[in-house]
Short mmCIF file of C-alpha atoms in Angstrom, two decimals:
data_model
loop_
_atom_site.label_atom_id
_atom_site.label_comp_id
_atom_site.label_asym_id
_atom_site.label_seq_id
_atom_site.Cartn_x
_atom_site.Cartn_y
_atom_site.Cartn_z
CA MET P 1 0.00 0.00 0.00
CA THR P 2 1.44 3.31 -1.09
CA CYS P 3 1.06 6.26 1.22
CA VAL P 4 2.75 9.44 2.41
CA ILE P 5 1.81 10.56 5.89
CA ALA P 6 3.11 13.58 7.79
CA LYS P 7 2.35 14.25 11.44
CA ASN P 8 3.28 17.61 12.95
CA LEU P 9 6.18 17.76 10.53
CA VAL P 10 8.67 20.52 11.37
CA ILE P 11 11.74 21.36 9.34
CA GLU P 12 14.08 24.06 10.63
CA PHE P 13 17.32 25.23 9.07
CA PRO P 14 19.96 26.45 11.46
CA ILE P 15 21.59 29.68 10.36
CA TYR P 16 25.30 29.86 11.03
CA GLY P 17 27.20 33.07 10.65
CA GLY P 18 24.00 35.11 10.44
CA LYS P 19 23.60 38.25 12.51
CA SER P 20 21.39 37.00 15.26
CA ARG P 21 21.57 39.74 17.87
CA SER P 22 18.95 41.93 16.29
CA LEU P 23 16.37 39.21 16.46
CA LYS P 24 13.98 39.25 19.37
CA ASN P 25 12.70 36.04 20.82
CA THR P 26 9.60 36.23 18.68
CA PHE P 27 8.54 35.07 15.29
CA ILE P 28 9.14 37.61 12.61
CA ARG P 29 7.16 37.51 9.41
CA ALA P 30 8.92 38.52 6.25
CA ALA P 31 7.28 38.93 2.87
CA THR P 32 8.82 35.72 1.66
CA GLY P 33 10.68 32.84 3.22
CA GLY P 34 9.99 30.71 6.24
CA LEU P 35 9.60 32.06 9.75
CA LEU P 36 12.75 33.28 11.41
CA ALA P 37 12.82 32.05 14.94
CA ARG P 38 15.01 30.87 17.74
CA ASP P 39 15.24 27.24 18.74
CA ALA P 40 15.59 25.79 22.21
CA ALA P 41 19.34 26.43 22.23
CA ASP P 42 18.76 30.08 21.28
CA ARG P 43 20.18 29.70 17.79
CA VAL P 44 18.57 31.50 14.90
CA VAL P 45 16.69 29.12 12.67
CA ILE P 46 14.49 29.38 9.64
CA ARG P 47 11.36 27.41 10.24
CA ALA P 48 10.84 26.20 6.69
CA LEU P 49 7.93 23.91 7.53
CA SER P 50 5.89 24.05 10.68
CA ASN P 51 3.35 21.54 11.89
CA ILE P 52 2.42 20.03 8.57
CA ASN P 53 -0.17 17.27 8.74
CA PHE P 54 -1.43 15.21 5.83
CA ASP P 55 -2.28 11.70 4.81
CA PHE P 56 -2.05 10.92 1.10
CA ARG P 57 -3.00 7.60 -0.40
CA GLU P 58 -3.15 5.90 -3.78
CA GLY P 59 -4.71 8.05 -6.44
CA ASP P 60 -3.80 11.35 -4.83
CA ARG P 61 -2.34 13.94 -7.17
CA VAL P 62 -1.13 16.65 -4.89
CA GLY P 63 -0.36 20.12 -6.20
CA ILE P 64 1.74 22.27 -3.90
CA VAL P 65 1.46 26.02 -4.38
CA GLY P 66 2.82 29.01 -2.51
CA HIS P 67 5.12 32.01 -2.70
CA ASN P 68 8.85 31.83 -3.15
CA GLY P 69 10.27 30.42 0.05
CA SER P 70 6.94 29.11 1.27
CA GLY P 71 8.44 25.65 1.72
CA LYS P 72 7.45 23.84 -1.47
CA SER P 73 10.87 22.50 -2.33
CA THR P 74 11.68 21.80 1.30
CA LEU P 75 8.52 19.72 1.57
CA LEU P 76 9.49 17.74 -1.52
CA ARG P 77 12.95 17.12 -0.09
CA ALA P 78 11.46 16.07 3.23
CA ILE P 79 9.27 13.56 1.41
CA ALA P 80 12.35 12.42 -0.53
CA GLY P 81 13.97 11.68 2.83
CA ALA P 82 16.87 14.09 2.36
CA TYR P 83 15.83 16.36 5.23
CA GLU P 84 14.82 14.48 8.32
CA PRO P 85 12.20 16.17 10.50
CA VAL P 86 13.39 18.29 13.41
CA SER P 87 10.21 17.18 15.13
CA GLY P 88 7.15 15.29 14.03
CA THR P 89 7.27 12.47 11.54
CA ILE P 90 6.97 11.72 7.88
CA ASP P 91 6.33 8.22 6.64
CA VAL P 92 6.68 7.23 3.02
CA ILE P 93 5.70 3.77 1.86
CA GLY P 94 6.38 3.02 -1.78
CA ARG P 95 9.11 3.41 -4.34
CA LEU P 96 10.10 7.04 -4.76
CA ALA P 97 11.28 8.84 -7.86
CA THR P 98 12.58 12.31 -7.11
CA MET P 99 12.64 14.46 -10.21
CA LEU P 100 14.05 17.49 -8.40
CA SER P 101 17.23 17.49 -10.45
CA ILE P 102 17.05 15.02 -13.30
CA THR P 103 20.75 15.22 -14.08
CA LEU P 104 21.95 14.32 -10.57
CA GLY P 105 24.67 11.66 -10.80
CA MET P 106 25.40 12.26 -14.48
CA ASP P 107 28.94 12.99 -15.58
CA THR P 108 29.89 15.03 -18.65
CA GLU P 109 33.10 13.07 -19.26
CA SER P 110 31.25 9.74 -19.49
CA THR P 111 29.39 8.61 -22.57
CA GLY P 112 25.63 8.81 -22.85
CA TYR P 113 25.47 5.05 -22.49
CA GLU P 114 27.54 5.10 -19.29
CA ASN P 115 25.40 7.91 -17.99
CA ILE P 116 22.29 5.78 -18.28
CA PHE P 117 23.86 3.49 -15.70
CA LEU P 118 25.20 6.32 -13.55
CA ARG P 119 21.91 8.16 -13.35
CA ALA P 120 19.74 5.06 -12.91
CA THR P 121 22.05 3.72 -10.17
CA VAL P 122 21.73 6.97 -8.29
CA MET P 123 17.95 6.66 -8.63
CA GLY P 124 18.20 3.33 -6.84
CA LEU P 125 18.34 0.71 -9.59
CA ARG P 126 20.70 -2.24 -9.91
CA ALA P 127 22.55 -2.97 -13.14
CA ARG P 128 20.28 -5.92 -13.93
CA GLU P 129 17.25 -3.66 -13.57
CA ILE P 130 18.79 -1.00 -15.79
CA GLU P 131 19.77 -3.23 -18.71
CA PRO P 132 16.21 -3.89 -19.92
CA LEU P 133 15.56 -0.12 -19.94
CA VAL P 134 18.58 0.85 -22.04
CA ASP P 135 17.09 0.25 -25.51
CA ASP P 136 13.98 2.21 -24.72
CA ILE P 137 16.02 5.11 -23.32
CA CYS P 138 18.33 5.26 -26.34
CA GLU P 139 15.43 5.10 -28.74
CA PHE P 140 13.45 7.76 -26.96
CA ALA P 141 16.35 10.19 -26.54
CA GLU P 142 17.00 10.00 -30.33
CA LEU P 143 20.71 10.52 -29.86
CA GLY P 144 21.74 7.93 -32.44
CA ASP P 145 25.45 7.16 -32.29
CA TYR P 146 25.97 10.10 -29.97
CA ILE P 147 24.94 7.73 -27.19
CA HIS P 148 28.50 6.36 -27.37
CA MET P 149 30.10 9.82 -27.23
CA PRO P 150 31.06 11.63 -24.04
CA MET P 151 28.25 13.82 -22.77
CA ARG P 152 30.43 16.93 -23.01
CA THR P 153 29.98 16.72 -26.79
CA TYR P 154 26.19 17.09 -26.38
CA SER P 155 24.28 20.31 -26.71
CA SER P 156 22.40 21.25 -23.54
CA GLY P 157 19.20 20.13 -25.24
CA MET P 158 20.65 16.70 -25.96
CA SER P 159 21.83 16.26 -22.37
CA MET P 160 18.37 17.15 -21.12
CA ARG P 161 16.76 14.69 -23.53
CA LEU P 162 18.93 11.93 -22.17
CA ALA P 163 18.41 12.91 -18.54
CA PHE P 164 14.68 13.10 -19.15
CA ALA P 165 14.57 9.77 -20.95
CA ILE P 166 16.40 8.03 -18.11
CA SER P 167 14.48 9.67 -15.29
CA THR P 168 11.10 8.91 -16.85
CA SER P 169 11.94 5.29 -17.62
CA ILE P 170 12.23 4.31 -14.00
CA PRO P 171 9.07 2.88 -12.50
CA ALA P 172 7.91 4.59 -9.32
CA ASP P 173 4.97 4.53 -6.93
CA ILE P 174 5.50 8.09 -5.77
CA VAL P 175 6.79 10.85 -8.02
CA LEU P 176 8.12 14.18 -6.73
CA MET P 177 8.36 16.99 -9.24
CA ASP P 178 9.39 20.60 -8.78
CA GLU P 179 7.70 22.44 -11.64
CA TRP P 180 6.47 20.62 -14.72
CA MET P 181 9.24 19.14 -16.81
CA SER P 182 9.51 20.16 -20.39
CA VAL P 183 12.49 19.46 -22.61
CA GLY P 184 13.62 19.75 -26.17
CA ASP P 185 12.33 21.50 -29.29
CA ALA P 186 8.62 21.63 -30.16
CA GLU P 187 8.50 18.19 -31.73
CA PHE P 188 10.42 16.48 -28.97
CA ALA P 189 8.55 18.36 -26.27
CA HIS P 190 5.31 16.87 -27.55
CA LYS P 191 6.70 13.35 -27.37
CA ALA P 192 8.20 14.10 -23.94
CA GLN P 193 4.85 15.23 -22.56
CA ALA P 194 3.27 11.96 -23.66
CA ARG P 195 6.03 9.98 -21.97
CA LEU P 196 5.85 11.99 -18.76
CA ARG P 197 2.08 11.49 -18.76
CA VAL P 198 2.49 7.71 -18.96
CA MET P 199 4.92 7.75 -16.04
CA LEU P 200 2.70 9.99 -13.93
CA ASP P 201 -0.39 7.94 -14.71
CA LYS P 202 1.39 4.82 -13.53
CA ALA P 203 2.51 6.50 -10.31
CA ARG P 204 0.18 5.97 -7.41
CA ILE P 205 0.87 9.31 -5.78
CA LEU P 206 2.17 12.48 -7.42
CA PHE P 207 3.53 15.59 -5.73
CA LEU P 208 3.88 18.57 -8.04
CA ALA P 209 5.15 21.90 -6.77
CA SER P 210 4.46 24.85 -9.03
CA HIS P 211 3.65 28.54 -9.22
CA ASP P 212 1.23 27.85 -12.03
CA GLU P 213 -2.20 27.26 -10.54
CA GLN P 214 -3.72 26.46 -13.93
CA LEU P 215 -1.21 23.69 -14.41
CA ILE P 216 -1.93 22.34 -10.95
CA ARG P 217 -5.69 22.42 -11.51
CA ARG P 218 -5.27 20.47 -14.75
CA ASN P 219 -3.05 17.78 -13.26
CA CYS P 220 -3.93 17.43 -9.62
CA ASN P 221 -6.92 16.43 -7.56
CA LYS P 222 -5.72 18.04 -4.35
CA ILE P 223 -4.17 21.44 -3.81
CA MET P 224 -2.02 22.26 -0.83
CA HIS P 225 -1.34 25.93 -0.15
CA LEU P 226 1.82 26.63 1.75
CA ASP P 227 2.32 30.01 3.38
CA HIS P 228 5.49 30.76 5.33
CA GLY P 229 5.99 27.08 5.91
CA GLU P 230 2.51 26.47 7.23
CA MET P 231 -0.19 24.57 5.44
CA ALA P 232 -2.76 27.29 4.82
CA SER P 233 -5.23 24.98 3.12
CA LEU P 234 -5.67 21.58 1.57
CA ASP P 235 -8.55 21.40 -0.90
CA ARG P 236 -9.93 18.92 -3.35
CA VAL P 237 -10.16 20.16 -6.91
CA MET Y 1 -0.37 0.96 11.66
CA GLN Y 2 1.73 2.73 14.24
CA THR Y 3 4.96 0.84 14.68
CA ALA Y 4 7.88 1.56 16.96
CA ARG Y 5 10.31 3.95 15.31
CA PRO Y 6 13.97 3.01 15.18
CA GLY Y 7 16.12 5.19 17.41
CA ASN Y 8 19.05 7.30 16.30
CA PHE Y 9 21.50 4.56 17.20
CA ALA Y 10 19.67 1.99 15.09
CA LEU Y 11 19.44 4.46 12.20
CA ALA Y 12 23.17 5.17 12.35
CA LEU Y 13 23.94 1.44 12.28
CA LYS Y 14 21.51 0.99 9.42
CA ASP Y 15 23.21 3.77 7.47
CA LEU Y 16 26.54 2.07 8.03
CA LYS Y 17 25.23 -1.34 7.00
CA ASP Y 18 23.32 -0.06 3.94
CA GLY Y 19 26.30 2.06 2.94
CA VAL Y 20 28.78 -0.78 3.05
CA SER Y 21 26.42 -3.12 1.20
CA SER Y 22 25.76 -0.58 -1.59
CA ILE Y 23 28.63 -2.02 -3.56
CA HIS Y 24 26.89 -1.05 -6.78
CA ILE Y 25 27.21 2.64 -5.90
CA TRP Y 26 30.39 3.67 -4.08
CA PRO Y 27 32.96 1.84 -6.19
CA MET Y 28 31.28 3.35 -9.25
CA LEU Y 29 31.43 6.86 -7.79
CA GLY Y 30 35.04 6.38 -6.71
CA TRP Y 31 36.12 5.27 -10.17
CA GLN Y 32 34.17 8.04 -11.77
CA GLU Y 33 36.08 10.65 -9.83
CA ILE Y 34 39.40 9.28 -11.03
CA ARG Y 35 38.23 8.94 -14.60
CA GLN Y 36 36.92 12.49 -14.57
CA ARG Y 37 40.32 13.77 -13.60
CA TYR Y 38 42.25 11.82 -16.23
CA ARG Y 39 39.79 11.55 -19.10
CA ARG Y 40 41.46 12.46 -22.38
CA SER Y 41 44.96 12.15 -20.93
CA VAL Y 42 47.08 9.48 -22.59
CA MET Y 43 48.71 8.19 -19.41
CA GLY Y 44 45.52 8.53 -17.38
CA PRO Y 45 45.83 7.76 -13.69
CA PHE Y 46 49.37 6.54 -14.27
CA TRP Y 47 50.34 10.18 -14.02
CA LEU Y 48 49.97 9.55 -10.31
CA THR Y 49 52.50 6.78 -10.55
CA ILE Y 50 54.86 8.94 -12.54
CA SER Y 51 54.73 11.94 -10.22
CA THR Y 52 55.09 9.81 -7.10
CA GLY Y 53 57.96 7.94 -8.77
CA ALA Y 54 59.72 11.17 -9.66
CA MET Y 55 59.33 12.38 -6.09
CA ILE Y 56 60.83 9.22 -4.63
CA ALA Y 57 63.62 9.05 -7.21
CA GLY Y 58 64.50 12.66 -6.40
CA MET Y 59 64.23 12.44 -2.62
CA GLY Y 60 65.82 9.02 -2.18
CA PRO Y 61 69.47 9.82 -2.94
CA LEU Y 62 69.25 13.28 -1.33
CA TYR Y 63 67.76 12.32 2.00
CA GLY Y 64 69.63 9.02 2.08
CA ARG Y 65 72.76 11.11 2.00
CA LEU Y 66 71.48 13.71 4.48
CA PHE Y 67 70.55 11.04 7.00
CA GLY Y 68 73.77 9.15 6.31
CA GLN Y 69 71.87 6.00 5.29
CA ASP Y 70 72.91 3.13 3.08
CA ILE Y 71 71.06 3.74 -0.18
CA GLY Y 72 70.29 0.04 -0.62
CA SER Y 73 68.16 0.02 2.52
CA TYR Y 74 66.99 3.64 2.51
CA PHE Y 75 65.57 3.69 -1.01
CA PRO Y 76 63.04 0.85 -0.54
CA TYR Y 77 62.22 2.25 2.92
CA LEU Y 78 61.41 5.65 1.47
CA ALA Y 79 59.42 4.18 -1.44
CA ILE Y 80 56.99 2.22 0.72
CA SER Y 81 56.86 4.95 3.40
CA PHE Y 82 56.02 7.67 0.92
CA VAL Y 83 53.39 5.65 -0.92
CA VAL Y 84 51.63 4.71 2.32
CA TRP Y 85 51.92 8.29 3.54
CA LEU Y 86 50.27 9.54 0.34
CA LEU Y 87 47.42 7.10 0.86
CA MET Y 88 46.82 8.35 4.39
CA ALA Y 89 47.34 12.05 3.71
CA ASN Y 90 45.03 12.05 0.68
CA LEU Y 91 42.49 10.03 2.59
CA ILE Y 92 42.50 12.47 5.50
CA ASN Y 93 42.19 15.51 3.24
CA ASP Y 94 39.49 13.98 1.06
CA CYS Y 95 37.48 12.87 4.08
CA SER Y 96 37.25 16.42 5.34
CA ASN Y 97 35.42 17.38 2.14
CA ALA Y 98 33.51 14.14 1.64
CA PHE Y 99 30.09 15.35 2.80
CA ILE Y 100 30.58 18.92 1.62
CA ALA Y 101 31.40 17.74 -1.90
CA ALA Y 102 28.37 15.44 -1.93
CA GLU Y 103 25.95 18.28 -1.18
CA GLY Y 104 24.02 17.73 -4.41
CA PHE Y 105 23.32 14.13 -3.50
CA ILE Y 106 22.66 14.66 0.18
CA LYS Y 107 20.08 17.41 -0.34
CA GLN Y 108 18.08 15.64 -3.00
CA ILE Y 109 17.92 11.92 -2.51
CA LYS Y 110 18.04 9.50 0.33
CA LEU Y 111 21.25 7.49 0.16
CA PRO Y 112 23.19 6.14 3.13
CA LEU Y 113 25.59 8.94 4.09
CA THR Y 114 28.42 6.47 4.60
CA ILE Y 115 28.40 5.96 0.81
CA HIS Y 116 30.14 9.30 0.41
CA ILE Y 117 32.94 8.22 2.74
CA LEU Y 118 33.30 4.80 1.18
CA ARG Y 119 33.59 6.50 -2.18
CA VAL Y 120 36.53 8.52 -0.89
CA VAL Y 121 38.18 5.45 0.64
CA TRP Y 122 37.73 3.50 -2.59
CA LYS Y 123 39.10 6.32 -4.72
CA ASN Y 124 42.22 6.49 -2.57
CA LEU Y 125 42.71 2.73 -2.66
CA ILE Y 126 42.67 2.92 -6.46
CA ILE Y 127 45.28 5.68 -6.37
CA PHE Y 128 47.31 3.62 -3.90
CA ALA Y 129 47.19 0.66 -6.28
CA HIS Y 130 48.67 2.85 -9.01
CA ASN Y 131 51.44 4.05 -6.71
CA LEU Y 132 52.13 0.50 -5.64
CA VAL Y 133 53.67 -0.06 -9.07
CA ILE Y 134 56.64 2.02 -7.87
CA VAL Y 135 57.01 -0.01 -4.71
CA VAL Y 136 57.01 -3.21 -6.76
CA LEU Y 137 59.66 -1.80 -9.11
CA VAL Y 138 61.91 -0.66 -6.26
CA PHE Y 139 61.61 -3.96 -4.44
CA LEU Y 140 62.50 -5.85 -7.62
CA PHE Y 141 65.91 -4.21 -7.35
CA TYR Y 142 66.12 -4.49 -3.58
CA PRO Y 143 64.16 -7.69 -2.79
CA PRO Y 144 62.56 -7.86 0.65
CA GLU Y 145 63.10 -10.77 3.00
CA MET Y 146 60.62 -13.42 1.87
CA GLY Y 147 58.28 -15.15 4.32
CA TRP Y 148 54.84 -15.33 5.81
CA HIS Y 149 55.30 -11.93 7.42
CA LEU Y 150 54.68 -10.36 4.00
CA LEU Y 151 51.01 -11.28 4.44
CA GLN Y 152 50.82 -8.49 7.01
CA LEU Y 153 51.11 -6.02 4.17
CA PRO Y 154 47.66 -6.49 2.58
CA LEU Y 155 46.20 -6.73 6.07
CA GLY Y 156 47.83 -3.42 6.91
CA VAL Y 157 46.36 -1.73 3.84
CA LEU Y 158 42.97 -3.19 4.75
CA MET Y 159 43.26 -1.74 8.26
CA ILE Y 160 44.00 1.71 6.84
CA ALA Y 161 40.89 1.45 4.66
CA VAL Y 162 38.78 0.19 7.58
CA ASN Y 163 39.94 3.10 9.72
CA GLY Y 164 39.28 5.48 6.85
CA LEU Y 165 35.57 4.80 7.23
CA TRP Y 166 35.16 5.79 10.86
CA PHE Y 167 37.60 8.64 10.48
CA GLY Y 168 35.83 9.91 7.37
CA VAL Y 169 32.39 9.87 8.93
CA LEU Y 170 33.64 11.69 12.01
CA VAL Y 171 35.80 14.25 10.28
CA GLY Y 172 33.44 14.72 7.32
CA LEU Y 173 30.66 15.48 9.77
CA PHE Y 174 32.61 18.05 11.77
CA CYS Y 175 33.93 19.64 8.60
CA ALA Y 176 30.41 19.98 7.21
CA ARG Y 177 29.38 21.86 10.35
CA PHE Y 178 32.54 23.92 10.94
CA ARG Y 179 34.00 25.03 7.65
CA ASP Y 180 37.35 26.05 9.11
CA ILE Y 181 38.25 22.51 10.03
CA PRO Y 182 39.19 21.38 6.48
CA GLN Y 183 41.80 24.17 6.38
CA ILE Y 184 43.13 23.22 9.79
CA ILE Y 185 43.35 19.57 8.78
CA ALA Y 186 45.21 20.43 5.57
CA SER Y 187 47.82 22.35 7.57
CA VAL Y 188 48.15 19.64 10.20
CA VAL Y 189 48.66 16.97 7.52
CA GLN Y 190 51.44 19.04 5.96
CA VAL Y 191 53.26 19.40 9.26
CA ALA Y 192 52.61 15.75 10.14
CA PHE Y 193 54.55 14.67 7.07
CA PHE Y 194 57.73 15.94 8.73
CA LEU Y 195 56.82 14.86 12.25
CA THR Y 196 55.98 11.29 11.24
CA PRO Y 197 58.75 8.82 10.39
CA VAL Y 198 58.19 8.87 6.64
CA MET Y 199 61.51 10.19 5.35
CA TRP Y 200 63.35 9.37 8.55
CA LYS Y 201 63.36 6.28 10.72
CA ALA Y 202 61.91 6.08 14.19
CA ASP Y 203 65.08 4.53 15.66
CA MET Y 204 67.06 7.64 14.62
CA LEU Y 205 65.36 9.26 17.62
CA GLY Y 206 67.35 7.03 19.98
CA LYS Y 207 65.90 7.23 23.46
CA HIS Y 208 63.31 9.72 22.25
CA ILE Y 209 61.62 7.07 20.12
CA TRP Y 210 58.44 7.70 22.11
CA ALA Y 211 57.99 10.83 19.97
CA ALA Y 212 57.26 8.53 17.04
CA GLN Y 213 55.36 5.96 19.06
CA ILE Y 214 52.76 8.39 20.36
CA ASN Y 215 51.96 9.31 16.76
CA PRO Y 216 49.04 7.16 15.51
CA LEU Y 217 50.07 7.70 11.89
CA TYR Y 218 53.41 6.03 12.64
CA HIS Y 219 51.70 2.78 13.59
CA PHE Y 220 49.53 2.81 10.48
CA ILE Y 221 52.60 3.28 8.27
CA GLU Y 222 54.45 0.58 10.20
CA ILE Y 223 51.85 -2.15 9.66
CA VAL Y 224 52.30 -1.79 5.89
CA ARG Y 225 55.98 -0.83 5.79
CA ALA Y 226 57.58 -3.09 8.39
CA PRO Y 227 56.53 -6.36 6.70
CA LEU Y 228 58.59 -5.24 3.70
CA VAL Y 229 61.61 -3.68 5.35
CA ALA Y 230 61.80 -5.07 8.88
CA GLY Y 231 60.44 -8.59 8.72
CA GLY Y 232 57.06 -7.62 10.18
CA ALA Y 233 55.44 -4.94 12.30
CA SER Y 234 55.85 -4.87 16.06
CA LEU Y 235 53.13 -5.99 18.42
CA LEU Y 236 53.06 -2.42 19.68
CA SER Y 237 52.05 -1.14 16.25
CA TRP Y 238 49.42 -3.83 15.67
CA GLY Y 239 48.08 -3.28 19.18
CA ALA Y 240 47.91 0.48 18.67
CA VAL Y 241 46.10 0.07 15.36
CA LEU Y 242 43.63 -2.36 16.86
CA LEU Y 243 42.94 -0.05 19.78
CA ILE Y 244 42.50 2.97 17.51
CA THR Y 245 40.15 1.00 15.25
CA LEU Y 246 37.90 -0.09 18.11
CA THR Y 247 37.89 3.29 19.83
CA GLY Y 248 37.40 5.07 16.52
CA TYR Y 249 34.33 3.05 15.61
CA ALA Y 250 32.85 3.44 19.09
CA VAL Y 251 33.23 7.23 19.00
CA MET Y 252 32.07 7.44 15.39
CA ILE Y 253 28.88 5.46 16.08
CA MET Y 254 28.07 7.69 19.06
CA VAL Y 255 28.64 10.94 17.19
CA PHE Y 256 27.00 9.65 14.02
CA SER Y 257 23.90 8.55 15.98
CA ARG Y 258 23.61 12.01 17.44
CA PHE Y 259 24.23 14.11 14.32
CA ARG Y 260 23.51 11.91 11.29
CA ALA Y 261 20.18 13.59 10.55
CA ARG Y 262 21.73 17.05 10.82
CA ILE Y 263 24.29 16.59 8.05
CA ALA Y 264 21.77 17.40 5.31
CA TYR Y 265 21.14 20.75 7.02
CA TRP Y 266 24.83 21.55 7.31
CA VAL Y 267 26.16 20.84 3.84
#
């Protein structure tokens, strides 16, 4: 059973080297960003997420909206397991695919072919799981013989095609995406959208952070509003 | 479906266990780093061998003379000393940046943090293997005493690697939090090169030999060097290494339990 459950989730970033003396022992609201506060040890912290509660199950397509610095990316990274809660809990059951940076793990000096293995390994696959995906990735990326050339010879568009092809070929129960992905020229972009769609439809739970409310309304069935790290609302579309 | 949550200690152990068993990830990352550096160069990583070889060939006759040593015994001594020293010095310096350099990974995906240390250890073992070519060459000309004691050598290298893990986690963690520490470590390593019996021999100290023996790095060099040049390392050295290994892991597990979850916030 796939689910993502947060209970009183709090994420605070300690600030080192910041001027802390001018801060009173109160919460200060800025126009953007999380709450600046002091923790128990009197250090200055940014409270990026405070007391977030949710319970998402199969079929949930969660759109996350909010200002710059409202905690969207931090929430995605907390779900990804990179940031562990300062207090509260977050439980994730299911295979995760984090599409926060689709080139993570790739290396410009290695060939496209080698990069398929590098990237997919970083995403949690074993070599024997990657091999059956290779043909499909090569075909989709349309790199031809360039797949055996070092990635530094690629144009930025070609690198993104490859990164996109690899990242979307990996099966996942839960997909985390920061802004909608779109790559390549008009023709490729069309094909890419279809492929992304297939991946997202197969995923049991989707988290999509975006500034574009129209996009979220089209693709999600739940909308979470974050405001200064607090969950202002959680509505069904 | 509320289940008991594993404590910090259990999570630290799990990180360690998952990290070590991720043998599809850290050797790959270690290799990649070396390949990145030498891609498109004809000699590739053998440039390491060449530059280390040049260093030893240059220093050997000079310091042999300065210390009034017989070149036939000093040259092989220096070769193995220097190569082991490079392994340790590079390992120490790389460990201080291990978590900082892996920021991109740590902030985006959940991987055992120990992977980033194991990657550094692996990378340095590969470099060591390249430098070992020199040691082999030198000892072809000046053959060591043959015998079972030579088996201590691979064991010694293994112990350095094993200690690299606890040391890397501990130092990498502190360096991620306090960014001045990598600079301090780099300076200390430089000075330590002269204070540790690498170019000189511990027994040159005479009755002040304790000055070498209180230096942990001395014992780590000894367990690899002595099997080649002195018919085996002393019990003192093996005992010291064993003690450091056990203490190191105990301290590392305690600190890692306490601060593991904070590393992502520090890098």
